[in-house]
GROMACS .gro file of C-alpha atoms in nm:
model
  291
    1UNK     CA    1   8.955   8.477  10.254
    2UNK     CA    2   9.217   8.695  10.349
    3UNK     CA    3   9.350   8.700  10.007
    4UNK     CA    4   8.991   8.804   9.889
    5UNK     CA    5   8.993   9.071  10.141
    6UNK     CA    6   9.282   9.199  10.011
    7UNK     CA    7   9.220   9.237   9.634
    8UNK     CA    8   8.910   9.394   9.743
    9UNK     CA    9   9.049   9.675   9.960
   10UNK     CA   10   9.304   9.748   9.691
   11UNK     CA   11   9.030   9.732   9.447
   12UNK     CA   12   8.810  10.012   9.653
   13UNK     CA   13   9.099  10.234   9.660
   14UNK     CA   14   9.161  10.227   9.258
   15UNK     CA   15   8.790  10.219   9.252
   16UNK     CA   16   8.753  10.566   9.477
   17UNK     CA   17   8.954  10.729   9.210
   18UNK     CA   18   8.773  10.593   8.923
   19UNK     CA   19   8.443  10.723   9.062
   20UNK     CA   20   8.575  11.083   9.057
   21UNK     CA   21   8.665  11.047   8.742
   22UNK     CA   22   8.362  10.923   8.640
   23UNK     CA   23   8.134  11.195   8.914
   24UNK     CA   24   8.309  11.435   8.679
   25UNK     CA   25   8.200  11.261   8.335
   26UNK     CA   26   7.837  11.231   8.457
   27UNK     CA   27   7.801  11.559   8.602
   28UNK     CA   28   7.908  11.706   8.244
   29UNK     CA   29   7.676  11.511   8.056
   30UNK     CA   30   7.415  11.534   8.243
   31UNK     CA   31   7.391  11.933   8.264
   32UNK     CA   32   7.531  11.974   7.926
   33UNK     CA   33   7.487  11.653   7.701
   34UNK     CA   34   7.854  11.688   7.654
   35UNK     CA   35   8.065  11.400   7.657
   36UNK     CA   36   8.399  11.554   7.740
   37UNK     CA   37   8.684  11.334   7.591
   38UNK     CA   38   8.888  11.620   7.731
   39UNK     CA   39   8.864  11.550   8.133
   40UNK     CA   40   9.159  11.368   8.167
   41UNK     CA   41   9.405  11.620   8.010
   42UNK     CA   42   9.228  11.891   8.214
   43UNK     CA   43   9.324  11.685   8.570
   44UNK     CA   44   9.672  11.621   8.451
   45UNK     CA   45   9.711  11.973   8.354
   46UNK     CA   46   9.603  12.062   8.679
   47UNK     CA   47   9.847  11.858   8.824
   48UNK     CA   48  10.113  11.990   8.677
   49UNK     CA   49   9.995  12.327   8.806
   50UNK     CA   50   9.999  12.183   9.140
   51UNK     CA   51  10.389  12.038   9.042
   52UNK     CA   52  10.540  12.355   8.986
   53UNK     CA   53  10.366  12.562   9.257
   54UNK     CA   54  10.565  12.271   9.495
   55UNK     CA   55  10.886  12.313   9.309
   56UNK     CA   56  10.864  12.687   9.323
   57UNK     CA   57  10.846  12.663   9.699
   58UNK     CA   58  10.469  12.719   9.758
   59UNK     CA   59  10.346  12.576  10.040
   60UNK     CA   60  10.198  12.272   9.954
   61UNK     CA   61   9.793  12.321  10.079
   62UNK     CA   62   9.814  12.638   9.842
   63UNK     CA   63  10.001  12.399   9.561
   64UNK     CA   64   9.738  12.192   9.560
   65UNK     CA   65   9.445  12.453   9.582
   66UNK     CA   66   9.627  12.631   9.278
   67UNK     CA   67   9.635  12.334   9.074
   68UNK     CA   68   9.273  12.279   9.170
   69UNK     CA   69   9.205  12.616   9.067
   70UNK     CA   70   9.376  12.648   8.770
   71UNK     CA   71   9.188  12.299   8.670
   72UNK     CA   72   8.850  12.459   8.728
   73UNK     CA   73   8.935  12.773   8.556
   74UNK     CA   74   9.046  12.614   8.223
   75UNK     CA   75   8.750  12.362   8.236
   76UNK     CA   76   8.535  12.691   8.268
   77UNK     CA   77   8.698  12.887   7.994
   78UNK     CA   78   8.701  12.559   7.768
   79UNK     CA   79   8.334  12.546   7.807
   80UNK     CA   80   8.266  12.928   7.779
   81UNK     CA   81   8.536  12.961   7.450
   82UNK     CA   82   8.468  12.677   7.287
   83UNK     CA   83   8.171  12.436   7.382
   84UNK     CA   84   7.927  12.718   7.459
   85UNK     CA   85   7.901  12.866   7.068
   86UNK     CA   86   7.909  12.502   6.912
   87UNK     CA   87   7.619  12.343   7.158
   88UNK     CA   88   7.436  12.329   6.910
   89UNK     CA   89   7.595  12.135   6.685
   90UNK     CA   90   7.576  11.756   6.628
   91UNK     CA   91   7.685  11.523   6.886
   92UNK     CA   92   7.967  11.445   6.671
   93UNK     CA   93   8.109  11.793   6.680
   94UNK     CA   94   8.118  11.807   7.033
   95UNK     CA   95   8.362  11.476   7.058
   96UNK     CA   96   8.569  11.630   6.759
   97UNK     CA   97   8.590  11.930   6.997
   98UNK     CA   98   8.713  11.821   7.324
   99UNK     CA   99   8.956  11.524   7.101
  100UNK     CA  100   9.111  11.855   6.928
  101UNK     CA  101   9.121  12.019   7.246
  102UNK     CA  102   9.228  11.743   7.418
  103UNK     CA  103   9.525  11.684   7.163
  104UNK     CA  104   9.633  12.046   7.235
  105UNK     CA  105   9.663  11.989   7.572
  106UNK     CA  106   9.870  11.737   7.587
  107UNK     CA  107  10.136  11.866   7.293
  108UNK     CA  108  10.103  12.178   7.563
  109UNK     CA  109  10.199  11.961   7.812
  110UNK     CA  110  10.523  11.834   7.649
  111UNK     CA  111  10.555  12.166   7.539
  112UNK     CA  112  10.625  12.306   7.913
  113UNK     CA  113  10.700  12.042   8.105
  114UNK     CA  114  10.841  11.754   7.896
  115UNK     CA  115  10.747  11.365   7.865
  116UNK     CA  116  11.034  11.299   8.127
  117UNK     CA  117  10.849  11.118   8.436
  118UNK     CA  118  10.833  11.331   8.753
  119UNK     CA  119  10.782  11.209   9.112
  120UNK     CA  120  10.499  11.385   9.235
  121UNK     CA  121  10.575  11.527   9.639
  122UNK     CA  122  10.285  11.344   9.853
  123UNK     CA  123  10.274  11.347  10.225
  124UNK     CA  124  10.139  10.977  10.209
  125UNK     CA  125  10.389  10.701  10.133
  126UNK     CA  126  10.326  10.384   9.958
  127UNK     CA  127  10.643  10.228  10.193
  128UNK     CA  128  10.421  10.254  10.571
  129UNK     CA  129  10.134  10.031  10.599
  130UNK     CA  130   9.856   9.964  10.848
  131UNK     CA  131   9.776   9.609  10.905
  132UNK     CA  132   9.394   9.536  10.984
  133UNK     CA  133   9.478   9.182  11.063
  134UNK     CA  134   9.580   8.946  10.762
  135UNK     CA  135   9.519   9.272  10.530
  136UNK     CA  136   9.786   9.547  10.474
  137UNK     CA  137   9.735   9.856  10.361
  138UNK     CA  138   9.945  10.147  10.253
  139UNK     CA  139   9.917  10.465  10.391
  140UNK     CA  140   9.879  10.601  10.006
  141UNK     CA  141   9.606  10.355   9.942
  142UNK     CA  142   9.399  10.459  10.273
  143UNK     CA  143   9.488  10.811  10.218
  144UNK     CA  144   9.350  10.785   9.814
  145UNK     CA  145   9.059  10.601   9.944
  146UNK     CA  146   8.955  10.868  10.240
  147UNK     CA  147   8.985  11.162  10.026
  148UNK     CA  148   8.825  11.043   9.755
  149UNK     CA  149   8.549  10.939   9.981
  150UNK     CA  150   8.565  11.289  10.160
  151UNK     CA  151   8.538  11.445   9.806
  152UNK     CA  152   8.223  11.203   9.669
  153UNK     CA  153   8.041  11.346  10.007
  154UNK     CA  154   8.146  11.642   9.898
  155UNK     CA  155   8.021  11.657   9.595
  156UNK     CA  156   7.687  11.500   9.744
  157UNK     CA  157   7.648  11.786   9.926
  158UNK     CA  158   7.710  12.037   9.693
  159UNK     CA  159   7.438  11.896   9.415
  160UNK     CA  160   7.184  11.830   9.654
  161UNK     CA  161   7.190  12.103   9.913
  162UNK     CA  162   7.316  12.408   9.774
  163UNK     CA  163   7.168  12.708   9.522
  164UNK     CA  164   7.449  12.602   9.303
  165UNK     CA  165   7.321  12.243   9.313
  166UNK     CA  166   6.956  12.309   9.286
  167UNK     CA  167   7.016  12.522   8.978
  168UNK     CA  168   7.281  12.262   8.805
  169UNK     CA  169   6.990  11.991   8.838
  170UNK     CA  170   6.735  12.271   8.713
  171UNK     CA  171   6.941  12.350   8.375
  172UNK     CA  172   7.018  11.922   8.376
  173UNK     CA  173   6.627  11.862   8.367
  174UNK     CA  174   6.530  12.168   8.140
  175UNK     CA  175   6.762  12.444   8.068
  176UNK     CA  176   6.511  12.677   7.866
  177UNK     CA  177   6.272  12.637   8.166
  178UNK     CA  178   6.505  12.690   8.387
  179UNK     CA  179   6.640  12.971   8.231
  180UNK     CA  180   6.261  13.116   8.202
  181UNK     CA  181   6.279  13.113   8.574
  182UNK     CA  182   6.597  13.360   8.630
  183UNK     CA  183   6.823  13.083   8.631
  184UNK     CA  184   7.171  13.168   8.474
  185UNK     CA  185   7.181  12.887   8.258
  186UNK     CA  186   7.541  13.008   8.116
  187UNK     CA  187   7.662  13.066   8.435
  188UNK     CA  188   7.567  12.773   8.624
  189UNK     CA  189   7.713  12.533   8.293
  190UNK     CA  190   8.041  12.743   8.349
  191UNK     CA  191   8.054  12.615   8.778
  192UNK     CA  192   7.990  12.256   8.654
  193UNK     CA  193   8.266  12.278   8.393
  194UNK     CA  194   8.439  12.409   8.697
  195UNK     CA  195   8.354  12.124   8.955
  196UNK     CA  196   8.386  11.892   8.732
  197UNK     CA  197   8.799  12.023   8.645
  198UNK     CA  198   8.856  12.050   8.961
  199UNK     CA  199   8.736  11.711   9.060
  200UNK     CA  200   8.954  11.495   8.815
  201UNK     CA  201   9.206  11.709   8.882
  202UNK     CA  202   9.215  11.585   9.278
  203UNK     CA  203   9.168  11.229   9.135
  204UNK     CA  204   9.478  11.276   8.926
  205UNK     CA  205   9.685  11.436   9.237
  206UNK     CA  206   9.598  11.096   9.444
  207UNK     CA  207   9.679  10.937   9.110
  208UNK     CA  208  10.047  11.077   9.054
  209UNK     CA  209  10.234  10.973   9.337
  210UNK     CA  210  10.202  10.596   9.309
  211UNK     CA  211  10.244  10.627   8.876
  212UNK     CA  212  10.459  10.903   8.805
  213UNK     CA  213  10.398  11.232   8.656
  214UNK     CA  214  10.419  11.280   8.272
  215UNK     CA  215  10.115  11.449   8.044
  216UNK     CA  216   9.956  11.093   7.917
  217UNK     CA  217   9.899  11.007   8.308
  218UNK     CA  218   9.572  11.037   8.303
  219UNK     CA  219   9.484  10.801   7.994
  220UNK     CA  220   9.408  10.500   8.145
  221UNK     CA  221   9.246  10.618   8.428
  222UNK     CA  222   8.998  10.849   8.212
  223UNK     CA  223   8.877  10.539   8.038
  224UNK     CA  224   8.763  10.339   8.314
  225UNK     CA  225   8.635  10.671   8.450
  226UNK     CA  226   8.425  10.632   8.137
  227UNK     CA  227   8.398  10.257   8.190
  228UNK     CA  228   8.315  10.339   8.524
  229UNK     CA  229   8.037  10.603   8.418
  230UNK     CA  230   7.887  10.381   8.142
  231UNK     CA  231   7.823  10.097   8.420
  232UNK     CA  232   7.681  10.298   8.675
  233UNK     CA  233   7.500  10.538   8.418
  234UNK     CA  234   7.521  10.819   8.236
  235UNK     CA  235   7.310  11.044   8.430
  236UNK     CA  236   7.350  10.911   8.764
  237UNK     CA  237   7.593  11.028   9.003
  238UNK     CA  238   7.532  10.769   9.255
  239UNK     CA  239   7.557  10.563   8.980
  240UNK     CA  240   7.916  10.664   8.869
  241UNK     CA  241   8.021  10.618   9.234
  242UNK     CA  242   7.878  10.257   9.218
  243UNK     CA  243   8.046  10.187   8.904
  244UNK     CA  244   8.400  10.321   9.000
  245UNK     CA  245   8.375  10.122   9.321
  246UNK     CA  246   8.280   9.791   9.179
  247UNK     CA  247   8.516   9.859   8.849
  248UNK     CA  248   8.816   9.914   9.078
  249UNK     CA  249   8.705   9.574   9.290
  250UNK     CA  250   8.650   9.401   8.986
  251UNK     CA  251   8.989   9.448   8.792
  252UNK     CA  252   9.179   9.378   9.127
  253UNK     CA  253   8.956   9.073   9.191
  254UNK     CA  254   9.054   8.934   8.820
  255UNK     CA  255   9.431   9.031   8.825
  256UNK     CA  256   9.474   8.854   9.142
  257UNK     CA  257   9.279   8.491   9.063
  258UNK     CA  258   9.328   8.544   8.657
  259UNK     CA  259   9.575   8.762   8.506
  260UNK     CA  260   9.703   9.117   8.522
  261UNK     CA  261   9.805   9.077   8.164
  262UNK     CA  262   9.461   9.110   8.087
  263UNK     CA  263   9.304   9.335   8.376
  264UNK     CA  264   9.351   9.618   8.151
  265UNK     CA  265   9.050   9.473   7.881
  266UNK     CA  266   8.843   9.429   8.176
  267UNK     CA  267   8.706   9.797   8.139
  268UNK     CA  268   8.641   9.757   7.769
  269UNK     CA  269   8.411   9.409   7.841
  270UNK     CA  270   8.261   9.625   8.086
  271UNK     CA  271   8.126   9.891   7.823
  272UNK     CA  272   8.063   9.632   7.597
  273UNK     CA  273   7.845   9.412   7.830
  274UNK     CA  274   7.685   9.654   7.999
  275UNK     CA  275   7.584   9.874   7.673
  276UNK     CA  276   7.418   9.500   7.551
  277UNK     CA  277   7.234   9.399   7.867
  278UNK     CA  278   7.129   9.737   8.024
  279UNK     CA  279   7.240  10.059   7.801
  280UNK     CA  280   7.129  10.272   8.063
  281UNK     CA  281   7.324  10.175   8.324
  282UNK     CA  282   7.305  10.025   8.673
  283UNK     CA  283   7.153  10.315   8.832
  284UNK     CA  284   7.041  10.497   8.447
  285UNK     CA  285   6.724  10.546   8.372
  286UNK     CA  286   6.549  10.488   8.031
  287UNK     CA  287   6.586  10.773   7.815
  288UNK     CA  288   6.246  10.843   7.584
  289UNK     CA  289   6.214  11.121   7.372
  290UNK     CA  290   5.872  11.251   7.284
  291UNK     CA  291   5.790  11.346   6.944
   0.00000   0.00000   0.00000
């Protein structure tokens, strides 16, 4: 049992940072229908921002804000530059879009900064541990876990009880109606390009510390973001938390009592299984069109 425990606490801490992956996946597609193949380039971009403000001597709060920042603004100006004019285009050009610009991120990436791995500064270490009787825990992994936590809430908060959020689920449920009633539809898409930088850009600064810092960093954890999104459902953000939690528990759960050879396929049966029973997702709901 205390094994179990175990595997599950490690698995909610992976999972914490899946779910803001995927919080940032959903919130994209649902406002904008855009499936951004992009986001995880974006975060580690961002935390490379964050990198060199630390190594330049900022102090590290304003490091970390900067990279945030400079996540948020790029998302924005990604959306504004090159999303925005092509919305209307097929579904297929959008992917082609955020693959190409995803591509040039990472070649600007290696560009700057190299593909040597970097050791990310982080006030947490993976070394201390709290013990909560037969379970240990690293001061990383409850650090990862609170924040990421602190930042779903967050998030929460934002979507359901500000302007901001009331007009993001306006333009997400009807953007020409929405924009009928005053509402800046361009605008308020530009914020949630924003947000939604900024958040995998925090997931990818709890991220670095316990992988390493290069510009692919981010790959694996943007797929079972989108694992992660696809089980809880594409245009639920309650949903996405679900699915990041139970993802994370899930893979730890099956590399401890099967393989971790394996653990990495998990995410892909996940799609796969989910897409077959229930395409819209735990928490989804039905999509019908009316013609």
């Amino acid at each position: 049992m205390t094994l179990l425990l175990q595997y599950v606490a490690n698995g909610l801490a992976a999972g914490s940072l899946y779910a803001l992956v995927a919080l940032g996946i959903v919130l994209l597609y649902r406002c904008s229908r855009v499936l951004n193949f992009a986001h995880g380039d974006l975060a580690t971009l961002g935390v490379f921002f964050a990198f060199s403000g630390i190594t330049r001597g900022w102090p590290y709060g304003l490091a970390l804000l900067g990279g945030l920042a400079g996540a948020a603004a790029v998302s924005a100006a990604f959306y504004r530059l090159l999303i925005k004019p092509v919305r209307q285009a097929t579904a297929l050009s959008l992917v082609i879009t955020t693959l190409g610009f995803a591509l040039f991120l990472s070649g600007l990436m290696v560009w700057a900064w190299g593909t040597d791995t970097k050791v990310f500064p982080f006030p947490l270490s993976e070394v201390r541990v709290f013990r909560f009787g037969g379970v240990v825990v690293s001061e990383l992994t409850a650090g990862s876990l609170a924040v990421g936590l602190v930042l779903v809430a967050g998030l929460s908060a934002l979507v359901q009880r500000t302007r901001l959020g009331l007009a993001m689920r306006a333009v997400a449920q009807n953007p020409v109606a929405a924009q009928l009633l005053g509402v800046p539809a361009g605008q308020v898409l530009a914020a949630t390009w924003a947000v939604a930088g900024a958040l995998g850009a925090a997931a990818g600064m709890l991220l670095a510390p316990a992988v390493l810092l290069d510009p692919f960093m981010m790959l694996d954890p943007f797929l079972k973001g989108f694992a992660a999104a696809v089980l809880g459902g594409m245009d639920s953000l309650p949903g996405a938390v679900a699915g990041g939690l139970i993802l994370g528990v899930a893979e730890s759960v099956f590399a401890g009592y099967v393989s971790v050879k394996y653990k990495a396929t998990l995410s892909f049966v996940v799609i796969v299984a989910v897409l077959l029973v229930r395409p819209e997702g735990l928490l989804g709901r039905p999509f019908h069109r009316r013609v």
